mmCIF file of C-alpha atoms in Angstrom:
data_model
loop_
_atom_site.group_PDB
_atom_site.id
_atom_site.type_symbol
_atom_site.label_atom_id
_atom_site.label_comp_id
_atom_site.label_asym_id
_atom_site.label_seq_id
_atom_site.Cartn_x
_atom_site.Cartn_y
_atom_site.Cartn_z
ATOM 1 C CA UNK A 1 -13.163 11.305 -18.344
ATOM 2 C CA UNK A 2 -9.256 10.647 -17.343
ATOM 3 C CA UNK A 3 -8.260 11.978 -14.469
ATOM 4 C CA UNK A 4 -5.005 14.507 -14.775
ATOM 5 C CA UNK A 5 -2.050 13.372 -12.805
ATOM 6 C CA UNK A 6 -0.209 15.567 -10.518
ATOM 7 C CA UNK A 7 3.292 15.599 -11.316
ATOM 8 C CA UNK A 8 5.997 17.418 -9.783
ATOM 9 C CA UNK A 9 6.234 19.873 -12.796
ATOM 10 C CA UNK A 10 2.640 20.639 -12.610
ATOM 11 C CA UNK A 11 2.667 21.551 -8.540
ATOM 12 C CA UNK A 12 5.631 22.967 -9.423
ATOM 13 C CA UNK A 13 3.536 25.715 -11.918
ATOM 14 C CA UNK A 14 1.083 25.669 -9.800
ATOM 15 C CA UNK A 15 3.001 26.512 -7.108
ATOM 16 C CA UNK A 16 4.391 30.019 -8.818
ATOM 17 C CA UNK A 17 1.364 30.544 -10.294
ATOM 18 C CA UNK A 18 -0.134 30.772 -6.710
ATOM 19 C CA UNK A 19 3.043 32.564 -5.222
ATOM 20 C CA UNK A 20 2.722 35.306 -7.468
ATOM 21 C CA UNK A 21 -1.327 36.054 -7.586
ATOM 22 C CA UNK A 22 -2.395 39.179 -7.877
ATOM 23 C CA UNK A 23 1.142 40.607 -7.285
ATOM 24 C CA UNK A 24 0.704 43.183 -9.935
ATOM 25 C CA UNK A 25 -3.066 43.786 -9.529
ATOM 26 C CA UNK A 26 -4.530 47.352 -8.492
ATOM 27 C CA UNK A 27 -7.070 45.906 -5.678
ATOM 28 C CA UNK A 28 -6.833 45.177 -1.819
ATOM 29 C CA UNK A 29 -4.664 41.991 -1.631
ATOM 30 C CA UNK A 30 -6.982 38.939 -0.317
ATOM 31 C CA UNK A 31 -4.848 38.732 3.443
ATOM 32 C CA UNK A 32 -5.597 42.590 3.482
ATOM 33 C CA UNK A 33 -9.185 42.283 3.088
ATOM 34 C CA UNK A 34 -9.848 38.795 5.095
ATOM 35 C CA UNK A 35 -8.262 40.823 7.952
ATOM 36 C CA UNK A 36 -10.354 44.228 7.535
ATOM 37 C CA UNK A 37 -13.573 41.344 7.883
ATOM 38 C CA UNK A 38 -12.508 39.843 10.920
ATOM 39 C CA UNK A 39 -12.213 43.351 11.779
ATOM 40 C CA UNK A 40 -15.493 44.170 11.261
ATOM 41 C CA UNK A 41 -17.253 41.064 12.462
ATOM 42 C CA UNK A 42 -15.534 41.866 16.280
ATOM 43 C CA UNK A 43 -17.193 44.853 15.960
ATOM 44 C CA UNK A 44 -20.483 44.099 15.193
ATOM 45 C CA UNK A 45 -23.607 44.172 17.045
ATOM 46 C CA UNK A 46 -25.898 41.347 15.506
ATOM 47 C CA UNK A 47 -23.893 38.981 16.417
ATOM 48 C CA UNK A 48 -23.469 37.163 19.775
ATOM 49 C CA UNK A 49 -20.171 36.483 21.416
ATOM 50 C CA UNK A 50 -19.940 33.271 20.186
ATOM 51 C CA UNK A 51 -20.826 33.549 16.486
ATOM 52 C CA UNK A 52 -18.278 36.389 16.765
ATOM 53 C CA UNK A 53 -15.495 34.017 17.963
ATOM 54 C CA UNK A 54 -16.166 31.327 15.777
ATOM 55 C CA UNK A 55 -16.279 33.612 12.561
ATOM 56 C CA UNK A 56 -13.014 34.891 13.696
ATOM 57 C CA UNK A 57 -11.122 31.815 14.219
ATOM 58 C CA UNK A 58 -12.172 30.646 10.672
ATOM 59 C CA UNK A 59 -11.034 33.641 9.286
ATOM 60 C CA UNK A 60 -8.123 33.654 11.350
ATOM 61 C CA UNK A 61 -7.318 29.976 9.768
ATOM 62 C CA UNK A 62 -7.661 31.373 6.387
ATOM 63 C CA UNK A 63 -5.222 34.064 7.072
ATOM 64 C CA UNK A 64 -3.275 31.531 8.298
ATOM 65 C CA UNK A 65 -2.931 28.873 6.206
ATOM 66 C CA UNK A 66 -3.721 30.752 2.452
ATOM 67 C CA UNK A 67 -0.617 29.318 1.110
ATOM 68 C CA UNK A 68 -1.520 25.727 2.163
ATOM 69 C CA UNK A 69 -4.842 26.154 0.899
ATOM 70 C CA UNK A 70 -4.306 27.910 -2.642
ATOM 71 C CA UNK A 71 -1.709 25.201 -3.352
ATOM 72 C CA UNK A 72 -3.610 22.139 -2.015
ATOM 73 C CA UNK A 73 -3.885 18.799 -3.571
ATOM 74 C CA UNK A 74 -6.902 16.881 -3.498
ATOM 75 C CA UNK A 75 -5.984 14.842 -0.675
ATOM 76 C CA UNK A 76 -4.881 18.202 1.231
ATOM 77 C CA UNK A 77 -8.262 19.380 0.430
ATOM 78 C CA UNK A 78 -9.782 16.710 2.294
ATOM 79 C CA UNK A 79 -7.862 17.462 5.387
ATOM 80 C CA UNK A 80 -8.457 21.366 5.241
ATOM 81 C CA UNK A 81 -12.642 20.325 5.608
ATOM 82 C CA UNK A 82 -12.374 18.500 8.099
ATOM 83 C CA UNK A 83 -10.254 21.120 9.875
ATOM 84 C CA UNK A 84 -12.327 24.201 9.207
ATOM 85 C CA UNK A 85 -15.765 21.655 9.840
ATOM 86 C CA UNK A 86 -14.462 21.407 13.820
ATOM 87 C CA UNK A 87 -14.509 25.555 13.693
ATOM 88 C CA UNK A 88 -18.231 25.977 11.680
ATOM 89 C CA UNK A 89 -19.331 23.271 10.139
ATOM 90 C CA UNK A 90 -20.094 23.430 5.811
ATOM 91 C CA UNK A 91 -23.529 23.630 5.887
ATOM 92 C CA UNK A 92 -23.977 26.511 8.976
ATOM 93 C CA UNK A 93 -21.505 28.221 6.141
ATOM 94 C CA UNK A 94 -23.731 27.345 3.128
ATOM 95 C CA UNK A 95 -26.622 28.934 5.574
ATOM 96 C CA UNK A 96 -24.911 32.506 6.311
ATOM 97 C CA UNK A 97 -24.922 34.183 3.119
ATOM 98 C CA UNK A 98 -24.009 37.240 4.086
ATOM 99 C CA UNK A 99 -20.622 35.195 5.599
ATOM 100 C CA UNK A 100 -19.194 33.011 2.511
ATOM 101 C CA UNK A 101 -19.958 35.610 0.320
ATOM 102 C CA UNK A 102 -17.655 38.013 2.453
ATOM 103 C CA UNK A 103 -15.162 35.400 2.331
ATOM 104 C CA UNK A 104 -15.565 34.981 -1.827
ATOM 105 C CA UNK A 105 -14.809 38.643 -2.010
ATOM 106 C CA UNK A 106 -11.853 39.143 0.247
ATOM 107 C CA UNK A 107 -10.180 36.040 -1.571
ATOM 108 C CA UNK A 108 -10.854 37.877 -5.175
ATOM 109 C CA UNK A 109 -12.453 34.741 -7.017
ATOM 110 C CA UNK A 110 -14.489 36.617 -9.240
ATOM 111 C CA UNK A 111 -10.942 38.440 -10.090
ATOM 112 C CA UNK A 112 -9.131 34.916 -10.231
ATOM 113 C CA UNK A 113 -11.978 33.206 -12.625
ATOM 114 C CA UNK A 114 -11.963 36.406 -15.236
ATOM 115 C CA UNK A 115 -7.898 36.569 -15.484
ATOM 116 C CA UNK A 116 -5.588 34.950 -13.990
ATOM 117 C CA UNK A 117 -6.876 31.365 -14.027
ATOM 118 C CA UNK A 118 -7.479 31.969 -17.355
ATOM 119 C CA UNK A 119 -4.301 33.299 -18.297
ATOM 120 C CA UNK A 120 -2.572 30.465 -16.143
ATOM 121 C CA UNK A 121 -4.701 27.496 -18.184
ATOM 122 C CA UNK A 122 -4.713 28.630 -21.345
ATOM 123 C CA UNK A 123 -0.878 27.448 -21.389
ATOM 124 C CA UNK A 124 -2.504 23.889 -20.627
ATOM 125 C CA UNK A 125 -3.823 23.616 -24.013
ATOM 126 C CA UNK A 126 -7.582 22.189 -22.615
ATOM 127 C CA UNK A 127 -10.266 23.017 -24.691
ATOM 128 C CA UNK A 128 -13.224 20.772 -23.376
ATOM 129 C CA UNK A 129 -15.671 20.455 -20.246
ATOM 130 C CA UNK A 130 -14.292 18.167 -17.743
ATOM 131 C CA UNK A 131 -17.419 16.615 -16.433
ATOM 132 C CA UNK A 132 -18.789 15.597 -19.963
ATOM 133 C CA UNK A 133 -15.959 15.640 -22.351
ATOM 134 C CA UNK A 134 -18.085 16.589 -24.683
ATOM 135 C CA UNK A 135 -18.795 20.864 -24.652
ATOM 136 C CA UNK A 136 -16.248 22.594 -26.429
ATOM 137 C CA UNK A 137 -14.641 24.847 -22.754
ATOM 138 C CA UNK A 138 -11.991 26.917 -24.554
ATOM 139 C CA UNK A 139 -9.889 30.244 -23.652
ATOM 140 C CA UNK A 140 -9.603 32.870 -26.543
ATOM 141 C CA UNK A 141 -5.652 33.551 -27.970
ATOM 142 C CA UNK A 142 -6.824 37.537 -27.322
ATOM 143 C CA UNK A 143 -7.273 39.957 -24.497
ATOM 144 C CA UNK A 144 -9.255 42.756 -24.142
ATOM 145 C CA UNK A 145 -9.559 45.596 -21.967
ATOM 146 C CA UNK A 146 -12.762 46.075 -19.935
ATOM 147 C CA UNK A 147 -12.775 49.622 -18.116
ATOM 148 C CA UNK A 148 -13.717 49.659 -14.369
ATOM 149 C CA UNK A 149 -15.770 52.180 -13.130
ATOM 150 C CA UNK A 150 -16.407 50.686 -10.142
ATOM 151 C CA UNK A 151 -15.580 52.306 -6.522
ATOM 152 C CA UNK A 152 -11.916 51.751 -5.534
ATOM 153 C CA UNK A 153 -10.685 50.610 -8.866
ATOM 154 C CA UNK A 154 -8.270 52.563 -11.282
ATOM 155 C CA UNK A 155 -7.790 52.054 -14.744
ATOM 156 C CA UNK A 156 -8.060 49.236 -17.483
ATOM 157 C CA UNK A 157 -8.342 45.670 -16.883
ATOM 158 C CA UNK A 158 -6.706 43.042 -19.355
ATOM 159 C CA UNK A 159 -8.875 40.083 -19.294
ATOM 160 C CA UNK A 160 -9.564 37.041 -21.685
ATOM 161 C CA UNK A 161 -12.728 35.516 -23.003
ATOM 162 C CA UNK A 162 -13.539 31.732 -22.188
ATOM 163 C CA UNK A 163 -16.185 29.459 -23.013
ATOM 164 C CA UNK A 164 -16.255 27.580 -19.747
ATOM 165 C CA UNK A 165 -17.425 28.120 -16.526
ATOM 166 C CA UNK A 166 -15.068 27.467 -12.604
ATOM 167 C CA UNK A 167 -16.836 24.500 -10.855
ATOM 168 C CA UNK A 168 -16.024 23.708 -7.437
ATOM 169 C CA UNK A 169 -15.239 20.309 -6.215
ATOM 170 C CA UNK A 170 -16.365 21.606 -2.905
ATOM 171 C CA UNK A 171 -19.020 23.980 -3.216
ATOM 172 C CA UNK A 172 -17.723 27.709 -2.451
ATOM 173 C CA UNK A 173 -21.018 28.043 -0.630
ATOM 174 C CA UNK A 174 -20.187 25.454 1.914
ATOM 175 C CA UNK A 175 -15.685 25.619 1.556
ATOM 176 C CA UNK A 176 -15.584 29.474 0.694
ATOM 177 C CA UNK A 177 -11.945 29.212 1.151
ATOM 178 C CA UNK A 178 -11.478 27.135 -1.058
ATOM 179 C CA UNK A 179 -13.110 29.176 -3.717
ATOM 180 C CA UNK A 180 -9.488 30.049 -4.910
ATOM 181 C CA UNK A 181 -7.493 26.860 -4.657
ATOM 182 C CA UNK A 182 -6.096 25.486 -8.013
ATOM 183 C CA UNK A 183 -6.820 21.432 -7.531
ATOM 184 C CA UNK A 184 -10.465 22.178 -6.560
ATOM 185 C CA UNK A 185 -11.411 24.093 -9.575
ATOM 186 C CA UNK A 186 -12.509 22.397 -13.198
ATOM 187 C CA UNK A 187 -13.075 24.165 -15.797
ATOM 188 C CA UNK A 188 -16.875 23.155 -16.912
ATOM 189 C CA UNK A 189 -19.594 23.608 -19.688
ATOM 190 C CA UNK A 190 -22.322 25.716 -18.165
ATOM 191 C CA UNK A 191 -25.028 22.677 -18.833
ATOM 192 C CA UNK A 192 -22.751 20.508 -16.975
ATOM 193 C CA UNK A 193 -21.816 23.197 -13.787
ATOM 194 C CA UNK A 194 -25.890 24.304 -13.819
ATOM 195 C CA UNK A 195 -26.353 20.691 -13.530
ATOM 196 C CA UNK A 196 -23.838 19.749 -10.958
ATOM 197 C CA UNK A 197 -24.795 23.241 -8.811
ATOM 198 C CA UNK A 198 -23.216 22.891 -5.558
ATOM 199 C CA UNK A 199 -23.776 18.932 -5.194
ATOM 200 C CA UNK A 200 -21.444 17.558 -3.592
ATOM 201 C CA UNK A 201 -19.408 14.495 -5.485
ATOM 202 C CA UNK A 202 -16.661 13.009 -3.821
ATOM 203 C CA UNK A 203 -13.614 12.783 -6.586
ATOM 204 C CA UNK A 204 -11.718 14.626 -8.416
ATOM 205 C CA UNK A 205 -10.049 15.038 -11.891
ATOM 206 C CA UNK A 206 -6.527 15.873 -10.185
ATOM 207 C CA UNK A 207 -4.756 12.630 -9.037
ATOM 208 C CA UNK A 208 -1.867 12.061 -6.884
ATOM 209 C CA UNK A 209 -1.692 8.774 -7.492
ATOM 210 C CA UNK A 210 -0.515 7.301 -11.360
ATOM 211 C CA UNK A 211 -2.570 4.263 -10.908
ATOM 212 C CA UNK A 212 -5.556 5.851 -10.592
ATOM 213 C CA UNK A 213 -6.353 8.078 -13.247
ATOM 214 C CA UNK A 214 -8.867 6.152 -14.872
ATOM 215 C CA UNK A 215 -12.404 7.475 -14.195
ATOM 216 C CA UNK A 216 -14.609 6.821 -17.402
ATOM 217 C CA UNK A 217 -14.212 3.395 -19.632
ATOM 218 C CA UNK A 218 -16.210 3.033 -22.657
ATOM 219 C CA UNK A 219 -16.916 -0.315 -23.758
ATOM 220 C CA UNK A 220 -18.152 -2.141 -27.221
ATOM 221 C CA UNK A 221 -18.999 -5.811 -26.766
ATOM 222 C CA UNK A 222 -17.704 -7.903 -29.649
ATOM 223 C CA UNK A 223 -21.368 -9.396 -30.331
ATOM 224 C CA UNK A 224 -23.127 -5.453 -31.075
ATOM 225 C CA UNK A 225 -20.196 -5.263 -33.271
ATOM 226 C CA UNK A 226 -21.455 -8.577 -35.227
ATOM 227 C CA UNK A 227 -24.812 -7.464 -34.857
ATOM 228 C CA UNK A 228 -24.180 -4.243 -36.458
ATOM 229 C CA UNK A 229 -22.764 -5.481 -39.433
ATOM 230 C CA UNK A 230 -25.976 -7.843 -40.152
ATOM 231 C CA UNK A 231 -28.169 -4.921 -39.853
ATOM 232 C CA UNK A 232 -25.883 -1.681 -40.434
ATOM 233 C CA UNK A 233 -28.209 0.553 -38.484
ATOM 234 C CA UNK A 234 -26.384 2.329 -36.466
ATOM 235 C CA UNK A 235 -29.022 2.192 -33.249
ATOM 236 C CA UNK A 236 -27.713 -1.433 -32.782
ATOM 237 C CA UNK A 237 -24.303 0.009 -31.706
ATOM 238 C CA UNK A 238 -24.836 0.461 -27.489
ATOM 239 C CA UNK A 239 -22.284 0.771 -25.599
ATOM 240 C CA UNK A 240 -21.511 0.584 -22.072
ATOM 241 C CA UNK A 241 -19.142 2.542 -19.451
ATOM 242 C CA UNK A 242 -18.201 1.963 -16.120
ATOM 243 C CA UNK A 243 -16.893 4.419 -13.620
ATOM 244 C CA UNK A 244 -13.963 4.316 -10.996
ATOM 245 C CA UNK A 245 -14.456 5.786 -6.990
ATOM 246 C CA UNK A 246 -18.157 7.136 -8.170
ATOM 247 C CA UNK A 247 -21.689 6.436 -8.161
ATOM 248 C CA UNK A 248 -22.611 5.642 -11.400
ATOM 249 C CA UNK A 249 -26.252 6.052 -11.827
ATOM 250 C CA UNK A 250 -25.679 9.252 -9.286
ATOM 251 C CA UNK A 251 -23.145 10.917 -11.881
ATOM 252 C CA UNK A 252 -25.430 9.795 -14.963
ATOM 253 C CA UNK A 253 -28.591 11.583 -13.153
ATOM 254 C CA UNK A 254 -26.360 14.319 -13.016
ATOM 255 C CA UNK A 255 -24.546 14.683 -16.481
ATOM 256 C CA UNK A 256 -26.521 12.310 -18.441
ATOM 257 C CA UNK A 257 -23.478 10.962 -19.694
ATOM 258 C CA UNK A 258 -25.393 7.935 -21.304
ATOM 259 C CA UNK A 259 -28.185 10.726 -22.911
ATOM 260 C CA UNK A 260 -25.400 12.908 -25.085
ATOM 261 C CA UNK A 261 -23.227 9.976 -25.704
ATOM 262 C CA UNK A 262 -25.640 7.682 -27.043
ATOM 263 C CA UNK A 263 -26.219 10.549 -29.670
ATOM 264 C CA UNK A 264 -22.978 9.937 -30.855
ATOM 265 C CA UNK A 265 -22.908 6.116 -31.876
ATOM 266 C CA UNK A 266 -22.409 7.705 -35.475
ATOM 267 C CA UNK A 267 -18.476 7.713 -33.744
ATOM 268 C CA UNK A 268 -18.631 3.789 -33.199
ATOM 269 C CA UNK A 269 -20.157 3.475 -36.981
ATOM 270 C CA UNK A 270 -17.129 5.746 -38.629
ATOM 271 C CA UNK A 271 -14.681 3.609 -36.511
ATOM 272 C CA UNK A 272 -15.828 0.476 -37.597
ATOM 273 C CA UNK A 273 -15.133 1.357 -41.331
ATOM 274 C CA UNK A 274 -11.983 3.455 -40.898
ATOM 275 C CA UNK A 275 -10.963 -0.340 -39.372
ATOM 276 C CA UNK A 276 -12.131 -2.037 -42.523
ATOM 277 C CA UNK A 277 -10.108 0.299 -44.523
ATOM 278 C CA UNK A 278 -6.552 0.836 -41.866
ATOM 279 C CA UNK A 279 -5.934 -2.738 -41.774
ATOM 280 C CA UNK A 280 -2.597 -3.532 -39.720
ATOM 281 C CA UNK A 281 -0.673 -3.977 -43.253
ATOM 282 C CA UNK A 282 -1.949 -0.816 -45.115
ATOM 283 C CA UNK A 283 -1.441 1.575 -41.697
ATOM 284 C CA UNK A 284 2.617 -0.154 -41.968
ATOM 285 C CA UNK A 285 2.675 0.637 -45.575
ATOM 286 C CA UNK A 286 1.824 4.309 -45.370
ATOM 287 C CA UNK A 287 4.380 4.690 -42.814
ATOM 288 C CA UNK A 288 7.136 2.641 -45.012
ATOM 289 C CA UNK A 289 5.893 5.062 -47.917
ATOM 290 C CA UNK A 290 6.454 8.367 -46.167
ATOM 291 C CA UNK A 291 9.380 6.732 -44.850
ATOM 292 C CA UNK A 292 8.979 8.273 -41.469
ATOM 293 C CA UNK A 293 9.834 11.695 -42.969
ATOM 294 C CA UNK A 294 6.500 13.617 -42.117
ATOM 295 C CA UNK A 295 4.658 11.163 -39.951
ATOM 296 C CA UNK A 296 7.886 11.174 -37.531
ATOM 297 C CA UNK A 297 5.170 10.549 -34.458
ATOM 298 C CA UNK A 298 3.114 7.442 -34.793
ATOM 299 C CA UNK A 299 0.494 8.912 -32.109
ATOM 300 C CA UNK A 300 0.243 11.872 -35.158
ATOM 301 C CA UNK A 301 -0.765 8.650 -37.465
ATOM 302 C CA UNK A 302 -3.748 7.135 -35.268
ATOM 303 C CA UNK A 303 -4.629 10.540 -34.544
ATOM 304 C CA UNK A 304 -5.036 10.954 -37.912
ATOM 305 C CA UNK A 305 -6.572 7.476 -38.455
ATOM 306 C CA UNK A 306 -9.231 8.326 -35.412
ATOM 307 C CA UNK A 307 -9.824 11.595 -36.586
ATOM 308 C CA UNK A 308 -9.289 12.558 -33.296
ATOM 309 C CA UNK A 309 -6.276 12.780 -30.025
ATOM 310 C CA UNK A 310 -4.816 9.467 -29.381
ATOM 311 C CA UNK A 311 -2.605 9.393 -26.446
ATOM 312 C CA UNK A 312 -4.925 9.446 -23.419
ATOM 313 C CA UNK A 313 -3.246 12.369 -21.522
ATOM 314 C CA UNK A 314 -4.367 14.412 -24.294
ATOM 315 C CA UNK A 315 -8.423 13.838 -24.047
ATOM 316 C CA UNK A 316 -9.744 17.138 -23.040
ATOM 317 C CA UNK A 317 -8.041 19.093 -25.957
ATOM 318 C CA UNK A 318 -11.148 17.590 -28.096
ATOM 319 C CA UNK A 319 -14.613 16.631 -27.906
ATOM 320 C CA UNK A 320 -15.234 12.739 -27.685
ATOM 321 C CA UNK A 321 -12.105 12.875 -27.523
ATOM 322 C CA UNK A 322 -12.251 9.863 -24.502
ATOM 323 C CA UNK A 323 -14.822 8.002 -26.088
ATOM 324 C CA UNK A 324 -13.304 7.802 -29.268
ATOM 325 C CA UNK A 325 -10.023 6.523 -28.033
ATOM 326 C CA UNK A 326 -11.674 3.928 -26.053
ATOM 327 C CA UNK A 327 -13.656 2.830 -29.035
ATOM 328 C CA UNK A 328 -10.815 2.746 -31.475
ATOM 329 C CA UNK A 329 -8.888 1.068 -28.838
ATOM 330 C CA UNK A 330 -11.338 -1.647 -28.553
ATOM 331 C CA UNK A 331 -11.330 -2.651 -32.022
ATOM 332 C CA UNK A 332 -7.173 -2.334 -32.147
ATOM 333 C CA UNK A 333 -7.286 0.802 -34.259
ATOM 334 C CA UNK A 334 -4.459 2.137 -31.879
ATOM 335 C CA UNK A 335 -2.996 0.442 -29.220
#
């Protein structure tokens, strides 16, 4: 619903976080394994001489370039596709099965999803789908150990639970190589990543830029707020929303964004009370009262007032969380 901005501290995290994976993990290392494949694609004998070549070269490139393209940001993303497109173009990829699932193996993404993405973002603090903003997409506080018995593998594996599912801004099918990098993967309900599939929708929640991190605006006009209060049924309160650099009706077919938030309008209704009852006076007197002693933060005191996160860095550690603010901001709960 608000894009996340990319600041130097978070590439910075990012960029250990990709410097160090799988360093202590008891498995073929992904340059290891890409390199055994090419291996084994020169000497097969399905393939002609030129599928050959072309398979290798893209491999090659991933061998290549896996630091670039663990650590890419969105707008490095953009340039990898069109790069690896002039060796075998995305949708020849999507076609080969047998080839980008290869690929999603040697690069350990099953691996990455189960443990250490989830170990990296659990330190984030985000604890809702992405896409909607309105599934709870937490990580569990606990590990467990899940014994392998597979071929090849020795020993225990420490691994946390999540509630969320790894979409792809580019579909792994089609940009298998980027099936590992940390700016193209969002942690997502399963209704909304079931929904969204491998479709392919042109943005993303990580943003370079600081004035552009607005994606999804709520709005309340003034006359459904009049409206309501002549006929306090709570079906009178529709609201609109407008999004930045996408389709709307495209990303509505796909998340019904207006469908689940239009059962919420019970929100707008709570809102409009809480603002009958916080008027600018009596929110200034409760803060003179306490004296500042345990409401110290005044984004802990609309929080409070909202009953849910204020500052709008902070909307994906709640449900609604977006909608709320926007709602509350609209009729000056919090400014």
């Amino acid at each position: 619903m608000r894009k996340i901005l990319i600041t130097k501290e978070l590439q910075d995290r990012v960029n250990d976080f990709c410097d160090k994976l799988f360093y202590d993990r008891d498995f073929e290392k992904p340059l290891v394994s890409l390199d055994s494949l090419k291996k084994k694609i020169a000497k097969s004998k399905k393939l002609t001489h030129n599928k050959k070549e072309k398979k290798k070269k893209y491999l090659e490139k991933i061998i290549k370039d896996y630091s670039r393209i663990l650590k890419a940001t969105p707008s490095e993303i953009k340039i990898l596709c069109e790069e690896f497109d002039k060796i075998i173009d995305s949708s020849v990829v999507a076609a080969d099965e047998t080839f980008y699932k290869s690929i999603l193996s040697c690069l350990r993404y099953d691996e990455l999803r189960n443990k250490e993405y989830l170990d990296f973002a659990f330190t984030f603090g985000y604890k809702c789908c992405f896409y909607c903003n309105a599934q709870l997409a937490v990580i569990l506080p606990v590990e467990f150990f899940k014994i392998n018995y597979g071929k090849n593998k020795k020993g225990d594996l420490k691994e946390r639970k999540a509630t969320f599912e790894l979409d792809h801004v580019k579909a792994k099918s089609k940009y298998p190589f980027l099936s590992t990098s940390f700016f193209n993967l969002i942690p997502s309900c399963s209704i909304c990543n079931k929904a969204k599939s491998n479709k392919s929708i042109e943005f993303n929640f990580y943003e370079e830029d600081p004035a552009k991190l607005s994606f999804i605006d709520f709005e309340l006009d003034e006359s459904v707020i009049q409206t309501y209060w002549k006929t306090k049924n709570k079906e009178d309160l529709n609201f609109t929303y407008k999004i930045e650099g996408v389709d709307k009706d495209s990303f509505n077919e796909i998340f019904r964004v207006q469908e689940i938030y239009d059962t919420q309008k019970d929100i707008i209704e709570e809102l409009l009370y809480i603002k009958e009852l916080y008027t600018p006076a009596y929110k200034q007197s409760i803060i003179d009262l306490l004296n500042n002693k345990l409401y110290t933060d005044t984004a802990m005191i609309d929080r409070i007032i909202m009953r849910n996160y204020a500052r709008p860095e902070d909307c994906y550690k709640r449900p609604f969380a977006k909608f709320t603010q926007d709602i509350a901001s609209k009729l000056k709960l919090i400014t």
